Tab-separated table of C-alpha atoms in Angstrom:
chain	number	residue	atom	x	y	z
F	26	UNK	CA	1.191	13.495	0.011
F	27	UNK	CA	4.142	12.022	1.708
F	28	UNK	CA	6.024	13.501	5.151
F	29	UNK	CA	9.324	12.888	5.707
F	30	UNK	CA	10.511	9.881	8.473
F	31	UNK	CA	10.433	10.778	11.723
F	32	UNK	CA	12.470	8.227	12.728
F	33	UNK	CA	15.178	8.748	10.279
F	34	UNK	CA	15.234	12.384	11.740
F	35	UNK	CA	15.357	11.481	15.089
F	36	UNK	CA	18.349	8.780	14.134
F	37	UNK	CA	20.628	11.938	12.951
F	38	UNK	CA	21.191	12.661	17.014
F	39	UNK	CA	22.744	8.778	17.674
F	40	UNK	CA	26.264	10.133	17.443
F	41	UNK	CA	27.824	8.856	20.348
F	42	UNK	CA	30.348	5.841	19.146
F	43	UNK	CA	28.626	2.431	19.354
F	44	UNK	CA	29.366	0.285	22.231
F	45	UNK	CA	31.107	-2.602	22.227
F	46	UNK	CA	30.700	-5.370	24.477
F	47	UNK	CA	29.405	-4.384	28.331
F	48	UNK	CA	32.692	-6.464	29.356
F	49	UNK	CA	34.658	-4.058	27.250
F	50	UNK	CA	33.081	-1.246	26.475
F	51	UNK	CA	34.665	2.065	28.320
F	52	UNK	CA	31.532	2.650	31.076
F	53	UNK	CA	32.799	2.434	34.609
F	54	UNK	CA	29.735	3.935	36.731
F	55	UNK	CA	27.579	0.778	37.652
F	56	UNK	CA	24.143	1.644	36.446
F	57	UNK	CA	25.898	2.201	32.819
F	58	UNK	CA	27.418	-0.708	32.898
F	59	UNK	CA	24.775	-2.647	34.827
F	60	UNK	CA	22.077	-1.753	32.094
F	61	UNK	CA	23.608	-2.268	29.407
F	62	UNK	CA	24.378	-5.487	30.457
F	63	UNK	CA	20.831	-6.368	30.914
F	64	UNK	CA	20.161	-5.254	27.389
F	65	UNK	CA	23.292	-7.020	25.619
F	66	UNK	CA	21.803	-10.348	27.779
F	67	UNK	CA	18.031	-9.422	26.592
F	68	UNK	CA	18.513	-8.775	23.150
F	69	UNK	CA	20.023	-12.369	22.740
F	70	UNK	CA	17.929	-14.155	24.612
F	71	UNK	CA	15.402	-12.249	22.458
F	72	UNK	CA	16.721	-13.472	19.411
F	73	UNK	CA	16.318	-16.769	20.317
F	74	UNK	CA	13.211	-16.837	21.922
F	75	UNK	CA	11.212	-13.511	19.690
F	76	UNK	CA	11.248	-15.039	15.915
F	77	UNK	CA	9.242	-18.050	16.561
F	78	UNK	CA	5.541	-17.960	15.073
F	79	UNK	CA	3.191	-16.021	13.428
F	80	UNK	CA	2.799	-12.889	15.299
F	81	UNK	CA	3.952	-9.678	13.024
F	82	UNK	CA	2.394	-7.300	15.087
F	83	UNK	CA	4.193	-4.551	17.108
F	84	UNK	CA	2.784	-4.928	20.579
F	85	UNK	CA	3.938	-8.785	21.205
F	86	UNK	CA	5.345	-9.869	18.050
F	87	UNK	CA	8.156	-9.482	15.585
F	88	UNK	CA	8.025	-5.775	14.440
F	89	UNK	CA	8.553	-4.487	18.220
F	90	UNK	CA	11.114	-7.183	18.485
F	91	UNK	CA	12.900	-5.733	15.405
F	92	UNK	CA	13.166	-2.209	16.494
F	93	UNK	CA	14.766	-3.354	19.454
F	94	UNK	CA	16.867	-5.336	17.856
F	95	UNK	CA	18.089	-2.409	15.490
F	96	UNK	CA	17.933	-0.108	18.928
F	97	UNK	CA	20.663	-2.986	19.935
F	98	UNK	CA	22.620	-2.996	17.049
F	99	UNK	CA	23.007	0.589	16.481
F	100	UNK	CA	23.884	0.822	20.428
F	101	UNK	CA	26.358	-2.410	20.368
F	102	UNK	CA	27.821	-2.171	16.841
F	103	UNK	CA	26.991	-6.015	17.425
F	104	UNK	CA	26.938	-7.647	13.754
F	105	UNK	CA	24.367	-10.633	14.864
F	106	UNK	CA	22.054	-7.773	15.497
F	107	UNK	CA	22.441	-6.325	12.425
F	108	UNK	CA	21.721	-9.458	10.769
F	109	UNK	CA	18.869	-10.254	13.192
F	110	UNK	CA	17.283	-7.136	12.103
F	111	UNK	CA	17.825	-8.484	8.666
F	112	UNK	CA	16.150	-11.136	9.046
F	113	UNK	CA	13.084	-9.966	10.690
F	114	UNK	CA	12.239	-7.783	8.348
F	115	UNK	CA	12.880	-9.943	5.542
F	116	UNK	CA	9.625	-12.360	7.693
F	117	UNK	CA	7.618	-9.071	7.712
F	118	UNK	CA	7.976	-8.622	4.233
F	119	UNK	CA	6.756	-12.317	3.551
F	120	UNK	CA	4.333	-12.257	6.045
F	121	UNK	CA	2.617	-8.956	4.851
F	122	UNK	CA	-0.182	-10.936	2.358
F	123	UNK	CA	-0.973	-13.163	5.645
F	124	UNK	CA	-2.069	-10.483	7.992
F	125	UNK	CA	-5.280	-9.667	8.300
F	126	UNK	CA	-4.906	-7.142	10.892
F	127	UNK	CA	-5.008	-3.277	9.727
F	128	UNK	CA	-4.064	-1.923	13.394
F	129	UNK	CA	-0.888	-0.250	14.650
F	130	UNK	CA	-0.255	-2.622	17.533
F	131	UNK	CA	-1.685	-5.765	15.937
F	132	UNK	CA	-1.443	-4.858	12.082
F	133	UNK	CA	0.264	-3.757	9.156
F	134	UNK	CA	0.108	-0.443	10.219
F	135	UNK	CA	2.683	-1.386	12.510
F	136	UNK	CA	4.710	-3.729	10.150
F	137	UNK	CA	4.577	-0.690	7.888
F	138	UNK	CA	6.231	1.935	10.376
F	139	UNK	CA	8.995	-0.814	11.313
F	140	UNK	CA	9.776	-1.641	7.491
F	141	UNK	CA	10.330	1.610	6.643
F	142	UNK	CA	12.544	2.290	9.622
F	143	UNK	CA	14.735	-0.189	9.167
F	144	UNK	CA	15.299	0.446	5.185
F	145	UNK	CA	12.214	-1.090	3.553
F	146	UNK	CA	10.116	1.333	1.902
F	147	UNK	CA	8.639	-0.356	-0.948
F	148	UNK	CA	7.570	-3.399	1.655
F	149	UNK	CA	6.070	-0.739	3.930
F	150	UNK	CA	4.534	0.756	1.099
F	151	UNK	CA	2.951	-2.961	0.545
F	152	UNK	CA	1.912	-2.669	3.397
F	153	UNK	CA	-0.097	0.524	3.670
F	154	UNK	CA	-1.559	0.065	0.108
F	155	UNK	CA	-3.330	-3.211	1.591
F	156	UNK	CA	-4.337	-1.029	5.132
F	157	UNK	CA	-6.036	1.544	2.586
F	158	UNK	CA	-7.685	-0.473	0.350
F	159	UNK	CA	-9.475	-2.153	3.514
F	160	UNK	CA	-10.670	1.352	5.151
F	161	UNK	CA	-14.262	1.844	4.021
F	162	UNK	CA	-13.936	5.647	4.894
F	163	UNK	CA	-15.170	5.287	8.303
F	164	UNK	CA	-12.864	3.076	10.030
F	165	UNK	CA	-11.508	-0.390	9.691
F	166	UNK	CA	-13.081	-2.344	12.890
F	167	UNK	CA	-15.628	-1.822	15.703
F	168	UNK	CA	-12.248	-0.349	17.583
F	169	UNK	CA	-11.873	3.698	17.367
F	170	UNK	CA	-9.036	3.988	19.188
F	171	UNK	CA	-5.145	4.464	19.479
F	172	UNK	CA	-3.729	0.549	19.841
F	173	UNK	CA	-6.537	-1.064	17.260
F	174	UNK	CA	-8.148	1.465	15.780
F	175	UNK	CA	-7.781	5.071	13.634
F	176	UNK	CA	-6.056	7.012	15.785
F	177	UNK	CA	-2.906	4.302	15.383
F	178	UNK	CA	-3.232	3.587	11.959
F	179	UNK	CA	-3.097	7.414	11.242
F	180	UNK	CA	0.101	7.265	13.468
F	181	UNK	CA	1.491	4.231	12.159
F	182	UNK	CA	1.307	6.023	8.542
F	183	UNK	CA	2.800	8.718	9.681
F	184	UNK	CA	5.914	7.044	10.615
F	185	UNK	CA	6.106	5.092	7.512
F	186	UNK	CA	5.662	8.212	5.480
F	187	UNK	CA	2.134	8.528	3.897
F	188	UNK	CA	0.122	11.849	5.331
F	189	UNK	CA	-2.553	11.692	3.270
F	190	UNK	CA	-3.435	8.221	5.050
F	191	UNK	CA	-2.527	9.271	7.670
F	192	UNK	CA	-4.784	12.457	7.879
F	193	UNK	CA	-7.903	9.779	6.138
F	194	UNK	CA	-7.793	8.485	9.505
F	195	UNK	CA	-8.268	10.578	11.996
F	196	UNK	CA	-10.615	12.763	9.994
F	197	UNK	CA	-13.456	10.735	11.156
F	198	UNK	CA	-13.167	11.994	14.672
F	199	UNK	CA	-14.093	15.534	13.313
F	200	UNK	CA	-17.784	14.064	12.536
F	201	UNK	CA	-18.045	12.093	15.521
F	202	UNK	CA	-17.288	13.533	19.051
F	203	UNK	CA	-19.545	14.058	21.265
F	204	UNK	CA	-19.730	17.388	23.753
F	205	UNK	CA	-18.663	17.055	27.504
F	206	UNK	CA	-18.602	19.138	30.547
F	207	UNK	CA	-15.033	19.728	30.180
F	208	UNK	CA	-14.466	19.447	26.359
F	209	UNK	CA	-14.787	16.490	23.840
F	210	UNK	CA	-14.613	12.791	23.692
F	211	UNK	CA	-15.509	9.845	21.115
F	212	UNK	CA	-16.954	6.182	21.579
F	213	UNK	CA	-14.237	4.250	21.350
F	214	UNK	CA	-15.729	0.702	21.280
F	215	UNK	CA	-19.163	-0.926	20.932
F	216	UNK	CA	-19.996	-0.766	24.451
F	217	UNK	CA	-20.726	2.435	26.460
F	218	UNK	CA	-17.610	3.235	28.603
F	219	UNK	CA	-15.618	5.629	27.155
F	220	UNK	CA	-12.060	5.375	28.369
F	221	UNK	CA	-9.744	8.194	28.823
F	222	UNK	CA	-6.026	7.109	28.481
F	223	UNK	CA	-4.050	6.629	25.994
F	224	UNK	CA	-3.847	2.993	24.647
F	225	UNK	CA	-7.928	2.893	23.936
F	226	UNK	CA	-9.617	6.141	25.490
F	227	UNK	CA	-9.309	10.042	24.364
F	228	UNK	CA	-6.144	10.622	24.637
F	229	UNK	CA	-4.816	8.417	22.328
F	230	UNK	CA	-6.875	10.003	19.509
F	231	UNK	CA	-5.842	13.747	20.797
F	232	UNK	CA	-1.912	12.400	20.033
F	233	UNK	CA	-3.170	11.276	16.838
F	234	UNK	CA	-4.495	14.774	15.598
F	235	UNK	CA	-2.088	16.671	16.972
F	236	UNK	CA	0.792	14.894	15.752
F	237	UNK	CA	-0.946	14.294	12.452
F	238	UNK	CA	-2.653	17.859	12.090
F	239	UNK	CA	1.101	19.480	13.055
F	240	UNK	CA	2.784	17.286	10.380
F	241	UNK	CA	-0.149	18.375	7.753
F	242	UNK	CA	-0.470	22.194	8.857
F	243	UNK	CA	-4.300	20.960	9.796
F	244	UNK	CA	-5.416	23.844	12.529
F	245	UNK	CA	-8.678	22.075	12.648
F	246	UNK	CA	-7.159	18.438	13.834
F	247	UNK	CA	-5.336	20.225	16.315
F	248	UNK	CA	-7.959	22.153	17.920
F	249	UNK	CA	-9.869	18.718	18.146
F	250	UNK	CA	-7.253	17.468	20.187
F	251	UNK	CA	-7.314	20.203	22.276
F	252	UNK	CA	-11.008	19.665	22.826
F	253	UNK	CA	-10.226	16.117	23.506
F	254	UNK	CA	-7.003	17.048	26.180
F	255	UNK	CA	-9.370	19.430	28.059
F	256	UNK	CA	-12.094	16.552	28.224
F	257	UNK	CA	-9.496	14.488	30.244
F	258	UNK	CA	-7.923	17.451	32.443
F	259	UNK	CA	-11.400	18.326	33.199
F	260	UNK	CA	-11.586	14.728	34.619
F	261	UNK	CA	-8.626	14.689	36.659
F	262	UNK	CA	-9.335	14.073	40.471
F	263	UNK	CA	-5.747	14.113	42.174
F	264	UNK	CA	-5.760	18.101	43.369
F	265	UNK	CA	-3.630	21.176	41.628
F	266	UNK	CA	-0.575	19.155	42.021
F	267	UNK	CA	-1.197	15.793	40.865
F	268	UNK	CA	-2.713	13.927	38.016
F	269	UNK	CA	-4.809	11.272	38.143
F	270	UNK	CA	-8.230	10.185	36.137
F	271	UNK	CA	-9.998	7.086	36.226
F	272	UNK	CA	-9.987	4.337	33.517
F	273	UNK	CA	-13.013	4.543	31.864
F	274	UNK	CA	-16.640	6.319	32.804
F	275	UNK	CA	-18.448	4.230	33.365
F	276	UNK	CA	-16.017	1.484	34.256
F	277	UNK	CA	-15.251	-0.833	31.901
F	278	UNK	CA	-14.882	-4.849	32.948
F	279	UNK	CA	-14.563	-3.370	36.697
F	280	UNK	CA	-14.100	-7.112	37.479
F	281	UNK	CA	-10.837	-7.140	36.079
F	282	UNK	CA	-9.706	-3.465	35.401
F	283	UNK	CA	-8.638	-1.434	38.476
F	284	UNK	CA	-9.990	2.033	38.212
F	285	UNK	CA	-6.828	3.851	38.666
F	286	UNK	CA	-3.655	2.736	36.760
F	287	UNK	CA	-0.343	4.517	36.249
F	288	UNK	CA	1.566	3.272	33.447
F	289	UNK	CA	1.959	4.121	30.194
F	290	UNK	CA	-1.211	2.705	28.769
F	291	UNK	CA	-3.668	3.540	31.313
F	292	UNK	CA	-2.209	5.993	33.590
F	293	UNK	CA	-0.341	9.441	34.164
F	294	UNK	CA	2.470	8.139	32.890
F	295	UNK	CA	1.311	7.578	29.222
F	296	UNK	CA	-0.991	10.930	30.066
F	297	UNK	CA	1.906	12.974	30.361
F	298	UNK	CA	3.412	11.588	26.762
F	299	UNK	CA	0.303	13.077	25.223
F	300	UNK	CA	1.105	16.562	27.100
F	301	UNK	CA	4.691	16.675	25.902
F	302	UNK	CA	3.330	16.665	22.617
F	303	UNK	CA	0.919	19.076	22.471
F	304	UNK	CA	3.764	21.130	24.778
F	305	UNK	CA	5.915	20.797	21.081
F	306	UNK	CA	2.814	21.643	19.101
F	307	UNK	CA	1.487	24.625	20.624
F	308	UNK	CA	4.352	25.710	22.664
F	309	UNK	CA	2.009	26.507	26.001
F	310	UNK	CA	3.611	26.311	28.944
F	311	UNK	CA	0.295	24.365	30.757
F	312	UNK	CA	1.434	21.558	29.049
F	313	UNK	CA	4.512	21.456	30.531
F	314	UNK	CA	2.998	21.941	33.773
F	315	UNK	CA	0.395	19.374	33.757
F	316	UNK	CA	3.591	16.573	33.032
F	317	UNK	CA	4.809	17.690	35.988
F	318	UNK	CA	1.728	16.706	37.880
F	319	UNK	CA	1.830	13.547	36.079
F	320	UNK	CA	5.180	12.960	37.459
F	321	UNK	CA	4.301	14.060	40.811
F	322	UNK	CA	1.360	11.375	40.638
F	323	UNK	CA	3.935	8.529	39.338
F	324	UNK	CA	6.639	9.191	41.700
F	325	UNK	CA	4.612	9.437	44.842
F	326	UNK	CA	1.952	6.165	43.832
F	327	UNK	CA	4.710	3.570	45.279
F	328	UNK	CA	5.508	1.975	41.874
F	329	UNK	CA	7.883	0.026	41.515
F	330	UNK	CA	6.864	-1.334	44.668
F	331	UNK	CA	4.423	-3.662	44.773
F	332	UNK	CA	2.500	-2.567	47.543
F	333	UNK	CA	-0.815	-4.474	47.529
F	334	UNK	CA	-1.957	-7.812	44.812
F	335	UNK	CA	-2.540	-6.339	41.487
F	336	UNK	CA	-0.435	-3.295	41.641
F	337	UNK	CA	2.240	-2.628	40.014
F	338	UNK	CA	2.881	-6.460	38.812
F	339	UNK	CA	4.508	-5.549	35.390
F	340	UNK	CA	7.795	-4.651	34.294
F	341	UNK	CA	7.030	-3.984	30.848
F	342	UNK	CA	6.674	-0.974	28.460
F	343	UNK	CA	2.814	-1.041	28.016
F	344	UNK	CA	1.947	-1.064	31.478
F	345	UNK	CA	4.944	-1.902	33.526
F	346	UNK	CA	8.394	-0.020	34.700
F	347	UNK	CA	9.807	0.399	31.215
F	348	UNK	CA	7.151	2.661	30.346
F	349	UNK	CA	7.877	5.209	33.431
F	350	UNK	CA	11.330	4.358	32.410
F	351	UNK	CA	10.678	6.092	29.257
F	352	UNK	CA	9.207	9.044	30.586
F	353	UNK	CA	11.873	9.839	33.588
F	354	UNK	CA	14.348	9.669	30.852
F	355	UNK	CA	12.037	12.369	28.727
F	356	UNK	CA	12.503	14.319	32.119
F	357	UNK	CA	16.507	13.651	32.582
F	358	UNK	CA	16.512	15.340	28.444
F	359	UNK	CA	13.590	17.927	28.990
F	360	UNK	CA	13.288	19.170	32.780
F	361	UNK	CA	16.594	18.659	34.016
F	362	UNK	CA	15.462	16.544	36.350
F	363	UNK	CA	18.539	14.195	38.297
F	364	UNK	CA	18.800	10.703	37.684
F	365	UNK	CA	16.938	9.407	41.191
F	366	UNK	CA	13.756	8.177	39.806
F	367	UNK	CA	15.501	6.479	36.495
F	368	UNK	CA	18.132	4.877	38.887
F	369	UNK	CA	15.219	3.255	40.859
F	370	UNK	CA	13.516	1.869	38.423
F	371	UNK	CA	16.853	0.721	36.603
F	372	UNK	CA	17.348	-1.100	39.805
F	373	UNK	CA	13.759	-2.605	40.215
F	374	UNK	CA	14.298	-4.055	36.582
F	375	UNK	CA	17.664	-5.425	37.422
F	376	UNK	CA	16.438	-6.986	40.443
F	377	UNK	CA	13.610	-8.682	39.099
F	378	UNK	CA	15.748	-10.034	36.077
F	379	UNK	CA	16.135	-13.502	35.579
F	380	UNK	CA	19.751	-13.870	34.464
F	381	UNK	CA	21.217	-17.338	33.160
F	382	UNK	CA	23.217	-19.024	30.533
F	383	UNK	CA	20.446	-18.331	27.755
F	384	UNK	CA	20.277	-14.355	28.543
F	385	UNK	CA	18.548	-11.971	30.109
F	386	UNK	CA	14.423	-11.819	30.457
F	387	UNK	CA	11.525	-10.601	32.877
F	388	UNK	CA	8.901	-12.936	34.465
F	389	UNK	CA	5.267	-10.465	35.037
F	390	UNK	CA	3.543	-11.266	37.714
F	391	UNK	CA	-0.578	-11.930	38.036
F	392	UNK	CA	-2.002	-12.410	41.238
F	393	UNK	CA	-4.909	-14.029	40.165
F	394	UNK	CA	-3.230	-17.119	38.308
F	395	UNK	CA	-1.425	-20.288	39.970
F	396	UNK	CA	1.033	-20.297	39.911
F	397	UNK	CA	1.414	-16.169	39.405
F	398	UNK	CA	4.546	-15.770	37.559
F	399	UNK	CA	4.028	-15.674	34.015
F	400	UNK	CA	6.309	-16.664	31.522
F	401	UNK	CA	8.741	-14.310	29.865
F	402	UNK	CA	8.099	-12.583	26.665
F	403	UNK	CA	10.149	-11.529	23.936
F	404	UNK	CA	7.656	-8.741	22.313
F	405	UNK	CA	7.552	-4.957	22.859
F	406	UNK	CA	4.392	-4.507	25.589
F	407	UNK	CA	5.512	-7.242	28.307
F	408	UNK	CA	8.119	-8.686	27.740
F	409	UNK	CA	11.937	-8.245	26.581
F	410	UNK	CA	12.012	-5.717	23.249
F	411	UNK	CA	9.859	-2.545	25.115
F	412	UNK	CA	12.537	-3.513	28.524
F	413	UNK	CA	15.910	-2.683	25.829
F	414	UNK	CA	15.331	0.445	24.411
F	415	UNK	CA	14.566	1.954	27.490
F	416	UNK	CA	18.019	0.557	29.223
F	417	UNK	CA	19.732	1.519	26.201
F	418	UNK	CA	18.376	4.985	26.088
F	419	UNK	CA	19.635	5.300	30.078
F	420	UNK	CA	22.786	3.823	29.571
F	421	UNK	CA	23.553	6.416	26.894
F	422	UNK	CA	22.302	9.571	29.080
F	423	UNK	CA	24.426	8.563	32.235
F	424	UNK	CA	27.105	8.406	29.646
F	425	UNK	CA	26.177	11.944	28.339
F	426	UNK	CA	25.227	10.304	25.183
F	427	UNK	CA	22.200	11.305	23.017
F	428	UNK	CA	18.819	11.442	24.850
F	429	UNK	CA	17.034	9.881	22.391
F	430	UNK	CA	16.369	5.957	20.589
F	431	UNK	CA	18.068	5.254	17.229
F	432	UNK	CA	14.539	4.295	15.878
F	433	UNK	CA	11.490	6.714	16.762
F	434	UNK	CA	8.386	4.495	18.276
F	435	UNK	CA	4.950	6.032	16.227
F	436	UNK	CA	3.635	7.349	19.108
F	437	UNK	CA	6.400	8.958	21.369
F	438	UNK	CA	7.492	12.377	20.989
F	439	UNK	CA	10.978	13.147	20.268
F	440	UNK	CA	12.789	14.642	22.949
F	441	UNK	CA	12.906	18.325	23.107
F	442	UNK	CA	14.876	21.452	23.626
F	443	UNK	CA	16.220	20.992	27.484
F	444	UNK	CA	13.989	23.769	29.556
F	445	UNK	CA	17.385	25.766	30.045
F	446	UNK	CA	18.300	25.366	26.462
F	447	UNK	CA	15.198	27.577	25.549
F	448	UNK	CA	14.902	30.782	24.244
């Protein structure tokens, strides 16, 4: 069975004229002009800096860098880009027999998805042939999760176009969940926590059956994810109006792992990704409102501030500012909300850019090393390609431009009908 791209659907609403140079281009209002200008800067200083190595994977390595490099040419109309793009994918496609990993952030999953966004099917198809010849019906490492495990590998071949993979994957969840007080949830790695977020916990998988079960008419998948949604509501310890649920129970690595977290990968902000989705699957309205609590949680937490060592030390798309980028943007397209939250964090990033005759890029910050700033990354989760799409995406909606990327990312929802749009 094959599904059609989501990405290529979600590329029909890019019709705003591409940019041309953010010396040039007709923006006046300085956050356009001011983020863009931060991207055009990144994405070359990602070009040199992101094709070095052996590191195909999507979360730090060349397929994230590549959809941000097509987000950049399709934004810029820049030809190096488009040639960049080129070029990457042409080292995914060699590199496919070399990777061992199966994964969507750290395998061909992921190298899969990218390929056949950016005009490679029979690579991507490569590429999934090899993840499904190593699944041995159960799953394809001691990881059961979104970022390693079934839940993204499902995802990742639903973006590059093969459901029946795709649903292989996550039907192993139906035979292994285990009963909670407030629903369902499923051991996610060897050791007993079971986290609850969305890059390794519950609510990964639940955005894995419900995007999976709506694209294959599977009622069953998506009343699993319910089950698995109501596990982590039932969790949530932040009052009616907030949103807010621990890590992991009990806590993984508490040495190192803060028990509250609020980006994207551990935290309200990624929690609230997995609502608007199953908002667009089952059209209920609680959905809706539990995002809002989410954002209500974000907004009020003192991010991007960093307030005390160890919080909010990131500015990245995994667990940094990008990532709440992302989702006040969803808000700016879905809610109607204004464009005070966005603007802060547009400014946070610009602040904390380091700017210089080699481009634009973000130094991370860890408390805990000497000296503490890291150095800057090209890939999607820290570093420079997760930081462009989501300054591209805002420069286009204070433009009025499409409210949406040029490439769909596996697990993000496509932005929906605007609240006073609906009928």
């Amino acid at each position: 069975m094959k599904t059609p791209d989501p990405a290529a659907q979600q590329a029909k609403g890019l019709a705003a004229p591409k940019a041309t140079a953010p010396g040039t281009r007709d923006a006046t209002a300085p956050g356009i002009r001011e983020a863009a200008e931060l991207a055009w800067g990144a994405t070359d200083w990602m070009i040199e800096h992101g094709s070095a190595g052996d590191d195909l994977s999507l979360y730090h390595g060349l397929a994230g860098i590549v959809l941000a490099l097509h987000e950049s040419a399709e934004h810029f109309g820049d030809e190096r880009y488009v040639r960049a793009v080129e070029a990457g994918a042409d080292a995914l496609t060699a590199g496919i027999d070399q990777e061992e990993g199966s994964s969507l952030y750290g395998g061909l999953a992921g190298v899969a998805a990218v390929l056949r966004a950016v005009g490679r099917p029979d690579a991507a198809g490569e590429a999934l042939r090899r993840v499904r010849d190593r699944f041995d019906g159960r799953r394809w490492n001691e990881m059961f999760e979104l970022l390693v495990g079934n839940a993204g590998i499902g995802l990742g071949a639903l973006a590059a176009g093969d459901l029946e993979l795709a649903v292989a994957a996550v039907t192993p969840y139906l035979t292994t969940a285990d009963r909670t007080a407030g629903g369902v949830n499923w051991p996610v790695r060897p050791s007993p926590p079971r986290s609850h977020h969305v890059a390794h916990g519950t609510l990964g998988i639940v955005y894995a059956l419900a995007a999976i079960g709506q694209a294959a008419d599977r009622q069953d998948l998506i009343e699993l994810a319910l089950a698995g949604a109501a596990d982590v509501v039932h969790r949530n310890e932040a009052g009616p109006d907030g949103f807010l649920v621990p890590h992991s129970d009990p806590p993984h690595r508490p040495e190192l792992i803060e028990r509250y977290s609020f980006g994207w990968c551990n935290g309200p902000a990624g929690d609230a990704q997995v609502f608007r989705l199953l908002q667009q699957v089952t059209g209920d309205a609680v959905w809706t409102e539990l995002g809002d609590r989410c954002w209500n949680t974000v907004t009020q937490s003192g991010l991007p501030r960093r307030i005390r060592p160890g919080f909010w030390d990131n500015h990245g798309r995994c667990c940094g500012t990008a990532g709440v980028l992302a989702l006040a943007c969803d808000r700016i397209v879905e809610r109607g909300d204004d464009f005070g939250f966005a603007d802060v964090l547009v400014d946070d990033l610009a602040k904390h850019a380091v700017v210089d005759e080699t481009g634009v890029r973000w130094s991370n910050y860890e408390y805990r090393e000497s000296p503490p700033e890291l150095e800057p990354v090209a890939g999607w989760a820290m570093g420079n390609a997760g930081i462009v799409r989501e300054l591209l995406r805002y420069a286009r909606l204070k433009q009025g431009g499409f409210g949406g990327y040029s490439v769909a990312w596996p697990d993000h929802p496509a932005v929906g009908v605007p609240d006073d749009a609906a009928t």
